[in-house]
C-alpha positions as a Python dict, from the first residue, in 0.01 Angstrom:
ca = {
    (1, 'X'): (0, 0, 0),
    (2, 'X'): (-220, 297, -11),
    (3, 'X'): (-541, 294, -220),
    (4, 'X'): (-599, 644, -159),
    (5, 'X'): (-469, 862, -485),
    (6, 'X'): (-624, 564, -677),
    (7, 'X'): (-968, 575, -551),
    (8, 'X'): (-974, 956, -614),
    (9, 'X'): (-850, 952, -948),
    (10, 'X'): (-1086, 667, -1024),
    (11, 'X'): (-1340, 876, -871),
    (12, 'X'): (-1331, 1158, -1043),
    (13, 'X'): (-1329, 948, -1437),
    (14, 'X'): (-1619, 799, -1307),
    (15, 'X'): (-1745, 1163, -1241),
    (16, 'X'): (-1662, 1323, -1562),
    (17, 'X'): (-1762, 990, -1772),
    (18, 'X'): (-2098, 1033, -1598),
    (19, 'X'): (-2129, 1436, -1670),
    (20, 'X'): (-2011, 1338, -2067),
    (21, 'X'): (-2247, 1037, -2121),
    (22, 'X'): (-2530, 1172, -1927),
    (23, 'X'): (-2569, 808, -1739),
    (24, 'X'): (-2605, 903, -1377),
    (25, 'X'): (-2565, 560, -1150),
    (26, 'X'): (-2689, 505, -804),
    (27, 'X'): (-2431, 563, -540),
    (28, 'X'): (-2402, 164, -548),
    (29, 'X'): (-2335, 130, -942),
    (30, 'X'): (-2070, 420, -880),
    (31, 'X'): (-1892, 290, -618),
    (32, 'X'): (-1828, -43, -743),
    (33, 'X'): (-1704, 138, -1061),
    (34, 'X'): (-1452, 353, -818),
    (35, 'X'): (-1356, 72, -653),
    (36, 'X'): (-1365, -129, -1014),
    (37, 'X'): (-1158, 95, -1180),
    (38, 'X'): (-889, 192, -875),
    (39, 'X'): (-851, -202, -798),
    (40, 'X'): (-726, -241, -1206),
    (41, 'X'): (-565, 97, -1212),
    (42, 'X'): (-240, -68, -1272),
    (43, 'X'): (-298, -375, -1421),
    (44, 'X'): (-131, -450, -1811),
    (45, 'X'): (-329, -815, -1871),
    (46, 'X'): (-649, -858, -2011),
    (47, 'X'): (-783, -1137, -2095),
    (48, 'X'): (-725, -1364, -2411),
    (49, 'X'): (-938, -1352, -2652),
    (50, 'X'): (-1137, -1646, -2563),
    (51, 'X'): (-1243, -1566, -2238),
    (52, 'X'): (-1469, -1893, -2160),
    (53, 'X'): (-1156, -2084, -2120),
    (54, 'X'): (-1087, -1854, -1802),
    (55, 'X'): (-1401, -1947, -1637),
    (56, 'X'): (-1235, -2303, -1623),
    (57, 'X'): (-958, -2177, -1367),
    (58, 'X'): (-1192, -2020, -1149),
    (59, 'X'): (-1260, -2114, -835),
    (60, 'X'): (-1357, -1786, -623),
    (61, 'X'): (-1611, -1494, -640),
    (62, 'X'): (-1289, -1290, -671),
    (63, 'X'): (-1173, -1498, -1012),
    (64, 'X'): (-1496, -1455, -1132),
    (65, 'X'): (-1496, -1065, -1083),
    (66, 'X'): (-1172, -1058, -1223),
    (67, 'X'): (-1245, -1155, -1547),
    (68, 'X'): (-1607, -954, -1556),
    (69, 'X'): (-1394, -684, -1467),
    (70, 'X'): (-1181, -747, -1773),
    (71, 'X'): (-1430, -769, -1986),
    (72, 'X'): (-1597, -485, -1867),
    (73, 'X'): (-1320, -314, -2017),
    (74, 'X'): (-1249, -492, -2330),
    (75, 'X'): (-1654, -419, -2365),
    (76, 'X'): (-1643, -69, -2333),
    (77, 'X'): (-1268, 69, -2475),
    (78, 'X'): (-1303, -196, -2764),
    (79, 'X'): (-910, -342, -2604),
    (80, 'X'): (-785, -681, -2713),
    (81, 'X'): (-1111, -778, -2872),
    (82, 'X'): (-1097, -1068, -3008),
    (83, 'X'): (-1164, -1060, -3433),
    (84, 'X'): (-1369, -1380, -3445),
    (85, 'X'): (-1659, -1336, -3181),
    (86, 'X'): (-1978, -1137, -3155),
    (87, 'X'): (-1979, -805, -3097),
    (88, 'X'): (-2155, -899, -2753),
    (89, 'X'): (-1940, -1141, -2641),
    (90, 'X'): (-1724, -958, -2352),
    (91, 'X'): (-2067, -779, -2229),
    (92, 'X'): (-2254, -1156, -2229),
    (93, 'X'): (-1916, -1327, -2085),
    (94, 'X'): (-1891, -1041, -1861),
    (95, 'X'): (-2247, -1062, -1726),
    (96, 'X'): (-2197, -1411, -1689),
    (97, 'X'): (-1864, -1362, -1472),
    (98, 'X'): (-2009, -1113, -1224),
    (99, 'X'): (-2340, -1378, -1207),
    (100, 'X'): (-2094, -1619, -1117),
    (101, 'X'): (-1868, -1429, -847),
    (102, 'X'): (-2318, -1345, -676),
    (103, 'X'): (-2325, -1750, -664),
    (104, 'X'): (-1995, -1788, -524),
    (105, 'X'): (-2071, -1591, -219),
    (106, 'X'): (-2310, -1720, 35),
    (107, 'X'): (-2544, -1570, 129),
    (108, 'X'): (-2571, -1441, -295),
    (109, 'X'): (-2410, -1137, -310),
    (110, 'X'): (-2677, -901, -444),
    (111, 'X'): (-2434, -630, -541),
    (112, 'X'): (-2258, -851, -818),
    (113, 'X'): (-2563, -989, -920),
    (114, 'X'): (-2698, -610, -1016),
    (115, 'X'): (-2377, -558, -1184),
    (116, 'X'): (-2384, -893, -1351),
    (117, 'X'): (-2764, -716, -1464),
    (118, 'X'): (-2641, -384, -1547),
    (119, 'X'): (-2364, -453, -1693),
    (120, 'X'): (-2436, -263, -2063),
    (121, 'X'): (-2521, 50, -1851),
    (122, 'X'): (-2133, 25, -1669),
    (123, 'X'): (-1996, -3, -1974),
    (124, 'X'): (-2182, 317, -2166),
    (125, 'X'): (-2002, 480, -1875),
    (126, 'X'): (-1708, 368, -1885),
    (127, 'X'): (-1706, 423, -2288),
    (128, 'X'): (-1670, 762, -2311),
    (129, 'X'): (-1332, 755, -2075),
    (130, 'X'): (-1181, 592, -2362),
    (131, 'X'): (-1012, 888, -2557),
    (132, 'X'): (-869, 1038, -2226),
    (133, 'X'): (-687, 712, -2154),
    (134, 'X'): (-361, 737, -2295),
    (135, 'X'): (-290, 519, -2583),
    (136, 'X'): (38, 335, -2377),
    (137, 'X'): (-241, 189, -2125),
    (138, 'X'): (-373, 48, -2343),
}
């Protein structure tokens, strides 16, 4: 599969959202966000209402990363948000998922540890993209 078009489109989206939000990420977080969007560009499945059940199935760093990515989209775009959970549920679950992804790596993956700590910042950057995302993509 040729990832180049997805990476380019994702990079353009991140640049646009940083400009609109006036939240400027360093290269490492910016690159993570670009690759995360590219990796999930065609994804149609979001996490179930109770994300914590997904942790029972997760076994690998990539499983935890996928949970974190889904939580980041839900937190930023307010899509498929469960009604019976606290407002910060997806932020907390995403932080935990990325922290678990960091711990599942040996040695500990410093990038995932950082993404866990900066989850709110990444969500703020993504949040400004929501109006330009077609409704059928949500």
